[in-house]
Amino acid sequence: MFIGYFTERPYQDPDSGYFGSTGRDIQDLGMSNSAYNPRLGAELYNRYLDEKVYAEEMGFDGIMLNEHHSTPFCMGGVVNVEAAILARITKKVKIVILGNVLPIWDDPLWLAEELAEIDMISRGRLVTGWVRGTGRESVAHNAQAPFNWERFQEAHDFIIDAWTRPGPFRWEGEHYNYRYVNPWARPYQDPHPQIWIPGIMSRNTVAWTARHRYPYVMLATEMEPTLKSYEYYSEVAKEEGYEAQTQHRSYLFKVHVDETEELADAAARKYVEGPSNPFLEGNQGIVRPYIQNLPGMTSRTNLLPTVTSFAAARSRGREAAHEEITGQKADEEAVKAADQFGTYESQKERMSIITGTPKTVIPKIRHVLEYLRPGSIFFWDGDGAMDHDDSMRSLRLMGEEVIPATREMAKEFDLKGPFEMDTHTNQPIEEAVPAGGS
Amino acid sequence: MTTAEHTWTESTTEIAGGSVRYLQSGSGPAAVVLHHSSGNPGWGPFHEALAQRFTVTVPDLPGYGQSARPAWAREPRDIAILMDRFIAEISPDPVTLVGLGFGGFIAAELATMHQEGLHALVLVGAAGLRPDEGEILDQMLIDYPEYVGAGFRDEAHFHEIFGEEPTKEIKELWDFSREMTARLSWSPYMFNRHLPHLLPTVETPTLVVAGSAEAVIPVTCARQYAAALPNATLEIVEGAGHSVDLEEPEALAGLIAKHAGV
């Protein structure tokens, strides 16, 4: 079992007038950066890095970073900078980028070089992950939406070549052309860092991931549709002639642990009511469906079962698909209300967020592990309007009680992660010998 | 749709390996109408008014409506080349080419390449030039009904034409059209920096039309076209928005007939 820690690194500014339930709602791509305070940004970037370092001390296997653009819910616009810093200031933990938004890179060779450098500086601790991004990312960096999927695939193929094929060589693709590919930086890991693919609702992406035998990371989706998506992965794997196992399944979910139930509820309320990614289950904010669903961005029919979650569908601009599949109309009142994804209580009830003391949280994690059988998981905490103390209390209790208990449960359920079982061969991975000796 | 005078026909032809559907009606010299970026919603009053004086052909631009998508096409000029071949196919004589909005962009591109195929050119609320003042309304950042609605002088007039709630078919057309537009005109959006350098070579008599209430393509673009083209006249239609063809079909058809000497 691989256990990672994730925070989306929101821009928290109670003075901005936009701060979840305490202020105006954040409308996706509807907020001017004139409200941005770089002094505050400096504090937050450093705080989040400190928390990641503490997560390593508390025994997490990985620290996960993500990337979004032009939005206050995630400060990771240049996620590779954060990853590079962590590569230097941490010692053992895997640095998991889930993920770089491939289609918005006009020059993916630059990305190949950056990731190789991070892998070297960390001495082989990078896990690289690639995504297609939401409409927000394509708008922010002006990437042509109808070619998003084509660019994703070509950039992927190109980076793998840039990492593994002796240069110099020439690349003449549909979307990328290079006359001299010969990066003077190669990944530390041989042949290259593991690639994990996170996602929510594109069947294309799941099928593509299964064909490449990469782990698929479901991002905070509801339990039942998550399981169905894993099952779809397994179907594709079967067609490809292999059996999908726990090392192919990964799951990110919200967990906050605290000293008392009261403290847990108070912090978790801040979590769901603060600035947070409105396109994921359980979060708040107003998305603009037509921006999320830019023309040609994804196929209109290839939706994963997660579309049955109204939150995911709406935020992805797929209300019509949701109605078609579920026969349910959007609850207009619920949509208008600030909390369109249900109250904190209902989220807790549905386990969209797991909160409490270790005593109450561990059985819920047990249920997740037993039901979904993932080989790797990420606890998503420290988000929304939670402050540093909230995050640190939770991290400490995770380290002291939750992580050890989770490892025991994983053993009981035989949940092996991608660093125990090779996703390409389904064979156990032997302990890697570091390059250059012991 | 049939009227006492005309019945339009629907046909397809093949251009560069892709089918192009077109509607046709009327009699007289040939006129070809290139639709907006939102697609052609069908044979409408403007086409009908024009068909009183012309043999009118209304193709679905490649990749729009019922015409096959040229997956390779990356810019409006690619569509202009296909439309030039299409016009050669349907008319042995030079035609009056009418471009509406994005269709005006295609028509202007076509004129810079093959003005010999044109008897007259009409650009109505045409995209294609970077406005000297203001910005072209970006349909990628708003919902498609909102975008089409912005083409009218007011909301009431939009609803008068498309109903309180546009039909599912119309919304699908807009949604689908937007995808092709995003394939062709993303960056820069709705203009070509090369065009101003080429327009002075176009001798074709050109009528440049804009609505006085234009809110999609700044009226300044119409003035820029009129200034760049050596044989152009500018006509501002009072009270109309971007979609002059939908708001003032009779008046626009009259201006075109007069311009073409029909």
PDB file of C-alpha atoms in Angstrom, chain A residues 96-288:
ATOM      1  CA  VAL A  96       3.891  12.797  -6.915  1.00  0.00           C
ATOM      2  CA  ILE A  97       2.781  15.357  -9.495  1.00  0.00           C
ATOM      3  CA  LEU A  98      -0.833  14.667 -10.475  1.00  0.00           C
ATOM      4  CA  GLY A  99      -0.439  16.150 -12.781  1.00  0.00           C
ATOM      5  CA  ASN A 100       1.123  18.345 -15.372  1.00  0.00           C
ATOM      6  CA  VAL A 101      -1.460  19.511 -17.891  1.00  0.00           C
ATOM      7  CA  LEU A 102       0.118  18.150 -21.065  1.00  0.00           C
ATOM      8  CA  PRO A 103      -2.054  19.750 -23.770  1.00  0.00           C
ATOM      9  CA  ILE A 104      -1.296  23.276 -22.622  1.00  0.00           C
ATOM     10  CA  TRP A 105       2.447  22.811 -23.158  1.00  0.00           C
ATOM     11  CA  ASP A 106       3.432  24.144 -26.551  1.00  0.00           C
ATOM     12  CA  ASP A 107       6.958  22.896 -25.856  1.00  0.00           C
ATOM     13  CA  PRO A 108       6.784  19.519 -24.086  1.00  0.00           C
ATOM     14  CA  LEU A 109      10.547  19.069 -24.438  1.00  0.00           C
ATOM     15  CA  TRP A 110      10.885  21.725 -21.766  1.00  0.00           C
ATOM     16  CA  LEU A 111       8.605  19.652 -19.529  1.00  0.00           C
ATOM     17  CA  ALA A 112      10.667  16.524 -20.211  1.00  0.00           C
ATOM     18  CA  GLU A 113      13.778  18.433 -19.109  1.00  0.00           C
ATOM     19  CA  GLU A 114      12.151  19.842 -15.967  1.00  0.00           C
ATOM     20  CA  LEU A 115      10.830  16.472 -14.843  1.00  0.00           C
ATOM     21  CA  ALA A 116      14.176  14.797 -15.502  1.00  0.00           C
ATOM     22  CA  GLU A 117      15.873  17.455 -13.359  1.00  0.00           C
ATOM     23  CA  ILE A 118      13.376  16.953 -10.539  1.00  0.00           C
ATOM     24  CA  ASP A 119      13.928  13.207 -10.741  1.00  0.00           C
ATOM     25  CA  MET A 120      17.683  13.681 -10.525  1.00  0.00           C
ATOM     26  CA  ILE A 121      17.619  16.250  -7.722  1.00  0.00           C
ATOM     27  CA  SER A 122      15.357  13.932  -5.709  1.00  0.00           C
ATOM     28  CA  ARG A 123      17.557  10.957  -6.675  1.00  0.00           C
ATOM     29  CA  GLY A 124      14.740   9.060  -8.269  1.00  0.00           C
ATOM     30  CA  ARG A 125      11.739  10.004  -6.163  1.00  0.00           C
ATOM     31  CA  LEU A 126       9.526  11.557  -8.808  1.00  0.00           C
ATOM     32  CA  VAL A 127       6.186  10.044  -9.746  1.00  0.00           C
ATOM     33  CA  THR A 128       4.975  11.907 -12.777  1.00  0.00           C
ATOM     34  CA  GLY A 129       1.325  12.216 -13.684  1.00  0.00           C
ATOM     35  CA  TRP A 130      -0.292  13.821 -16.657  1.00  0.00           C
ATOM     36  CA  VAL A 131      -3.730  15.242 -17.170  1.00  0.00           C
ATOM     37  CA  ARG A 132      -5.747  16.870 -19.906  1.00  0.00           C
ATOM     38  CA  GLY A 133      -6.809  19.701 -17.608  1.00  0.00           C
ATOM     39  CA  THR A 134     -10.173  21.336 -17.303  1.00  0.00           C
ATOM     40  CA  GLY A 135     -11.457  24.029 -19.637  1.00  0.00           C
ATOM     41  CA  ARG A 136     -10.006  26.542 -17.174  1.00  0.00           C
ATOM     42  CA  GLU A 137      -6.476  25.435 -18.005  1.00  0.00           C
ATOM     43  CA  SER A 138      -7.050  25.570 -21.754  1.00  0.00           C
ATOM     44  CA  VAL A 139      -8.522  29.042 -21.451  1.00  0.00           C
ATOM     45  CA  ALA A 140      -5.735  30.269 -19.180  1.00  0.00           C
ATOM     46  CA  HIS A 141      -2.929  29.158 -21.473  1.00  0.00           C
ATOM     47  CA  ASN A 142      -4.910  29.451 -24.686  1.00  0.00           C
ATOM     48  CA  ALA A 143      -4.581  25.814 -25.678  1.00  0.00           C
ATOM     49  CA  GLN A 144      -6.902  24.909 -28.531  1.00  0.00           C
ATOM     50  CA  ALA A 145      -9.625  22.859 -26.875  1.00  0.00           C
ATOM     51  CA  PRO A 146     -10.612  20.611 -29.803  1.00  0.00           C
ATOM     52  CA  PHE A 147      -7.079  19.256 -29.981  1.00  0.00           C
ATOM     53  CA  ASN A 148      -6.725  18.685 -26.226  1.00  0.00           C
ATOM     54  CA  TRP A 149      -6.870  14.896 -26.429  1.00  0.00           C
ATOM     55  CA  GLU A 150      -4.649  14.688 -29.508  1.00  0.00           C
ATOM     56  CA  ARG A 151      -2.069  16.956 -27.891  1.00  0.00           C
ATOM     57  CA  PHE A 152      -2.194  14.976 -24.641  1.00  0.00           C
ATOM     58  CA  GLN A 153      -1.418  11.749 -26.464  1.00  0.00           C
ATOM     59  CA  GLU A 154       1.272  13.183 -28.691  1.00  0.00           C
ATOM     60  CA  ALA A 155       2.993  15.043 -25.846  1.00  0.00           C
ATOM     61  CA  HIS A 156       2.983  11.808 -23.841  1.00  0.00           C
ATOM     62  CA  ASP A 157       4.565   9.823 -26.668  1.00  0.00           C
ATOM     63  CA  PHE A 158       7.057  12.574 -27.293  1.00  0.00           C
ATOM     64  CA  ILE A 159       8.196  12.892 -23.662  1.00  0.00           C
ATOM     65  CA  ILE A 160       8.649   9.134 -23.350  1.00  0.00           C
ATOM     66  CA  ASP A 161      10.799   9.242 -26.482  1.00  0.00           C
ATOM     67  CA  ALA A 162      12.748  12.268 -25.242  1.00  0.00           C
ATOM     68  CA  TRP A 163      13.495  10.344 -22.041  1.00  0.00           C
ATOM     69  CA  THR A 164      14.320   6.973 -23.522  1.00  0.00           C
ATOM     70  CA  ARG A 165      15.485   7.308 -27.109  1.00  0.00           C
ATOM     71  CA  PRO A 166      19.120   8.227 -27.677  1.00  0.00           C
ATOM     72  CA  GLY A 167      19.346  11.703 -29.186  1.00  0.00           C
ATOM     73  CA  PRO A 168      19.606  13.642 -31.212  1.00  0.00           C
ATOM     74  CA  PHE A 169      16.508  12.818 -33.197  1.00  0.00           C
ATOM     75  CA  ARG A 170      13.896  14.685 -35.122  1.00  0.00           C
ATOM     76  CA  TRP A 171      10.185  14.785 -34.212  1.00  0.00           C
ATOM     77  CA  GLU A 172       7.582  15.695 -36.799  1.00  0.00           C
ATOM     78  CA  GLY A 173       4.181  15.192 -35.222  1.00  0.00           C
ATOM     79  CA  GLU A 174       0.702  16.508 -35.796  1.00  0.00           C
ATOM     80  CA  HIS A 175       0.997  19.103 -33.035  1.00  0.00           C
ATOM     81  CA  TYR A 176       4.694  19.192 -32.118  1.00  0.00           C
ATOM     82  CA  ASN A 177       7.733  19.554 -34.323  1.00  0.00           C
ATOM     83  CA  TYR A 178      11.378  19.504 -33.253  1.00  0.00           C
ATOM     84  CA  ARG A 179      14.481  19.527 -35.372  1.00  0.00           C
ATOM     85  CA  TYR A 180      16.821  18.537 -32.521  1.00  0.00           C
ATOM     86  CA  VAL A 181      15.639  16.423 -29.610  1.00  0.00           C
ATOM     87  CA  ASN A 182      18.600  15.760 -27.377  1.00  0.00           C
ATOM     88  CA  PRO A 183      17.848  16.957 -23.830  1.00  0.00           C
ATOM     89  CA  TRP A 184      20.950  17.204 -21.678  1.00  0.00           C
ATOM     90  CA  ALA A 185      19.044  15.872 -18.706  1.00  0.00           C
ATOM     91  CA  ARG A 186      17.766  12.342 -18.369  1.00  0.00           C
ATOM     92  CA  PRO A 187      15.556  10.831 -15.683  1.00  0.00           C
ATOM     93  CA  TYR A 188      17.332   9.264 -12.724  1.00  0.00           C
ATOM     94  CA  GLN A 189      14.912   6.339 -12.750  1.00  0.00           C
ATOM     95  CA  ASP A 190      15.373   3.766 -15.468  1.00  0.00           C
ATOM     96  CA  PRO A 191      13.764   3.930 -17.941  1.00  0.00           C
ATOM     97  CA  HIS A 192      11.794   6.845 -16.478  1.00  0.00           C
ATOM     98  CA  PRO A 193       9.662   7.801 -13.453  1.00  0.00           C
ATOM     99  CA  GLN A 194       6.407   5.945 -12.939  1.00  0.00           C
ATOM    100  CA  ILE A 195       3.513   7.598 -14.701  1.00  0.00           C
ATOM    101  CA  TRP A 196       0.158   7.733 -12.921  1.00  0.00           C
ATOM    102  CA  ILE A 197      -2.899   9.194 -14.553  1.00  0.00           C
ATOM    103  CA  PRO A 198      -5.494  11.007 -12.471  1.00  0.00           C
ATOM    104  CA  GLY A 199      -9.007  11.702 -13.665  1.00  0.00           C
ATOM    105  CA  ILE A 200     -12.679  11.905 -13.081  1.00  0.00           C
ATOM    106  CA  MET A 201     -14.983  11.166 -15.933  1.00  0.00           C
ATOM    107  CA  SER A 202     -13.442  10.607 -19.330  1.00  0.00           C
ATOM    108  CA  ARG A 203     -13.795   7.023 -20.545  1.00  0.00           C
ATOM    109  CA  ASN A 204     -11.212   7.763 -23.226  1.00  0.00           C
ATOM    110  CA  THR A 205      -8.655   8.539 -20.564  1.00  0.00           C
ATOM    111  CA  VAL A 206      -9.445   5.452 -18.485  1.00  0.00           C
ATOM    112  CA  ALA A 207      -9.204   3.202 -21.534  1.00  0.00           C
ATOM    113  CA  TRP A 208      -5.979   4.876 -22.648  1.00  0.00           C
ATOM    114  CA  THR A 209      -4.530   4.529 -19.120  1.00  0.00           C
ATOM    115  CA  ALA A 210      -5.449   0.859 -18.963  1.00  0.00           C
ATOM    116  CA  ARG A 211      -3.860   0.257 -22.359  1.00  0.00           C
ATOM    117  CA  HIS A 212      -0.639   1.801 -21.062  1.00  0.00           C
ATOM    118  CA  ARG A 213      -0.920  -0.153 -17.796  1.00  0.00           C
ATOM    119  CA  TYR A 214      -0.549   3.026 -15.765  1.00  0.00           C
ATOM    120  CA  PRO A 215      -2.242   3.371 -12.373  1.00  0.00           C
ATOM    121  CA  TYR A 216      -5.458   5.366 -12.615  1.00  0.00           C
ATOM    122  CA  VAL A 217      -6.104   7.792  -9.767  1.00  0.00           C
ATOM    123  CA  MET A 218      -9.761   8.611  -9.160  1.00  0.00           C
ATOM    124  CA  LEU A 219      -9.934  12.099  -7.717  1.00  0.00           C
ATOM    125  CA  ALA A 220     -12.350  12.316  -4.809  1.00  0.00           C
ATOM    126  CA  THR A 221     -15.234  10.815  -6.733  1.00  0.00           C
ATOM    127  CA  GLU A 222     -18.117   9.079  -4.973  1.00  0.00           C
ATOM    128  CA  MET A 223     -17.522   5.476  -4.001  1.00  0.00           C
ATOM    129  CA  GLU A 224     -19.873   3.586  -6.261  1.00  0.00           C
ATOM    130  CA  PRO A 225     -19.026   5.340  -9.528  1.00  0.00           C
ATOM    131  CA  THR A 226     -15.348   5.078  -8.567  1.00  0.00           C
ATOM    132  CA  LEU A 227     -15.695   1.330  -8.325  1.00  0.00           C
ATOM    133  CA  LYS A 228     -17.473   1.231 -11.680  1.00  0.00           C
ATOM    134  CA  SER A 229     -14.650   3.200 -13.246  1.00  0.00           C
ATOM    135  CA  TYR A 230     -12.105   0.728 -11.863  1.00  0.00           C
ATOM    136  CA  GLU A 231     -14.240  -2.034 -13.306  1.00  0.00           C
ATOM    137  CA  TYR A 232     -14.172  -0.321 -16.682  1.00  0.00           C
ATOM    138  CA  TYR A 233     -10.379  -0.152 -16.380  1.00  0.00           C
ATOM    139  CA  SER A 234     -10.370  -3.890 -15.654  1.00  0.00           C
ATOM    140  CA  GLU A 235     -12.508  -4.598 -18.713  1.00  0.00           C
ATOM    141  CA  VAL A 236     -10.073  -2.750 -20.950  1.00  0.00           C
ATOM    142  CA  ALA A 237      -7.158  -4.508 -19.234  1.00  0.00           C
ATOM    143  CA  LYS A 238      -8.780  -7.841 -19.996  1.00  0.00           C
ATOM    144  CA  GLU A 239      -9.114  -6.884 -23.648  1.00  0.00           C
ATOM    145  CA  GLU A 240      -5.433  -6.003 -23.554  1.00  0.00           C
ATOM    146  CA  GLY A 241      -4.625  -9.434 -22.173  1.00  0.00           C
ATOM    147  CA  TYR A 242      -3.743  -8.684 -18.589  1.00  0.00           C
ATOM    148  CA  GLU A 243      -5.457  -8.608 -15.233  1.00  0.00           C
ATOM    149  CA  ALA A 244      -5.863  -5.235 -13.531  1.00  0.00           C
ATOM    150  CA  GLN A 245      -4.837  -5.521  -9.886  1.00  0.00           C
ATOM    151  CA  THR A 246      -4.675  -3.298  -6.841  1.00  0.00           C
ATOM    152  CA  GLN A 247      -1.505  -1.605  -8.096  1.00  0.00           C
ATOM    153  CA  HIS A 248      -3.534  -0.197 -10.983  1.00  0.00           C
ATOM    154  CA  ARG A 249      -6.139   1.367  -8.702  1.00  0.00           C
ATOM    155  CA  SER A 250      -5.529   4.591  -6.871  1.00  0.00           C
ATOM    156  CA  TYR A 251      -7.920   6.794  -4.934  1.00  0.00           C
ATOM    157  CA  LEU A 252      -7.727  10.310  -3.565  1.00  0.00           C
ATOM    158  CA  PHE A 253     -10.227  11.096  -0.809  1.00  0.00           C
ATOM    159  CA  LYS A 254     -10.794  13.706   1.843  1.00  0.00           C
ATOM    160  CA  VAL A 255      -9.676  12.761   5.320  1.00  0.00           C
ATOM    161  CA  HIS A 256      -9.292  15.037   8.287  1.00  0.00           C
ATOM    162  CA  VAL A 257      -8.317  13.707  11.697  1.00  0.00           C
ATOM    163  CA  ASP A 258      -8.484  15.681  14.893  1.00  0.00           C
ATOM    164  CA  GLU A 259      -8.148  15.406  18.633  1.00  0.00           C
ATOM    165  CA  THR A 260     -11.883  15.509  19.309  1.00  0.00           C
ATOM    166  CA  GLU A 261     -15.005  15.087  17.207  1.00  0.00           C
ATOM    167  CA  GLU A 262     -15.841  18.739  17.850  1.00  0.00           C
ATOM    168  CA  LEU A 263     -12.478  19.956  16.610  1.00  0.00           C
ATOM    169  CA  ALA A 264     -12.767  17.638  13.610  1.00  0.00           C
ATOM    170  CA  ASP A 265     -16.184  19.002  12.668  1.00  0.00           C
ATOM    171  CA  ALA A 266     -15.052  22.596  13.081  1.00  0.00           C
ATOM    172  CA  ALA A 267     -11.967  22.103  10.913  1.00  0.00           C
ATOM    173  CA  ALA A 268     -13.809  20.045   8.305  1.00  0.00           C
ATOM    174  CA  ARG A 269     -16.453  22.717   7.981  1.00  0.00           C
ATOM    175  CA  LYS A 270     -13.687  25.172   7.176  1.00  0.00           C
ATOM    176  CA  TYR A 271     -12.420  22.604   4.704  1.00  0.00           C
ATOM    177  CA  VAL A 272     -15.623  22.363   2.670  1.00  0.00           C
ATOM    178  CA  GLU A 273     -16.663  25.967   3.047  1.00  0.00           C
ATOM    179  CA  GLY A 274     -13.383  27.617   2.133  1.00  0.00           C
ATOM    180  CA  PRO A 275     -11.958  28.278  -1.307  1.00  0.00           C
ATOM    181  CA  SER A 276     -11.769  24.920  -2.978  1.00  0.00           C
ATOM    182  CA  ASN A 277     -11.867  23.296  -6.341  1.00  0.00           C
ATOM    183  CA  PRO A 278     -15.509  23.550  -7.390  1.00  0.00           C
ATOM    184  CA  PHE A 279     -15.258  20.799  -9.929  1.00  0.00           C
ATOM    185  CA  LEU A 280     -14.692  18.057  -7.434  1.00  0.00           C
ATOM    186  CA  GLU A 281     -17.287  16.318  -5.325  1.00  0.00           C
ATOM    187  CA  GLY A 282     -18.107  18.017  -2.066  1.00  0.00           C
ATOM    188  CA  ASN A 283     -16.588  21.396  -2.773  1.00  0.00           C
ATOM    189  CA  GLN A 284     -18.131  24.795  -3.169  1.00  0.00           C
ATOM    190  CA  GLY A 285     -17.936  27.632  -5.634  1.00  0.00           C
ATOM    191  CA  ILE A 286     -19.591  28.393  -8.917  1.00  0.00           C
ATOM    192  CA  VAL A 287     -18.401  26.765 -12.073  1.00  0.00           C
ATOM    193  CA  ARG A 288     -19.264  27.892 -15.542  1.00  0.00           C
TER     194      ARG A 288
END
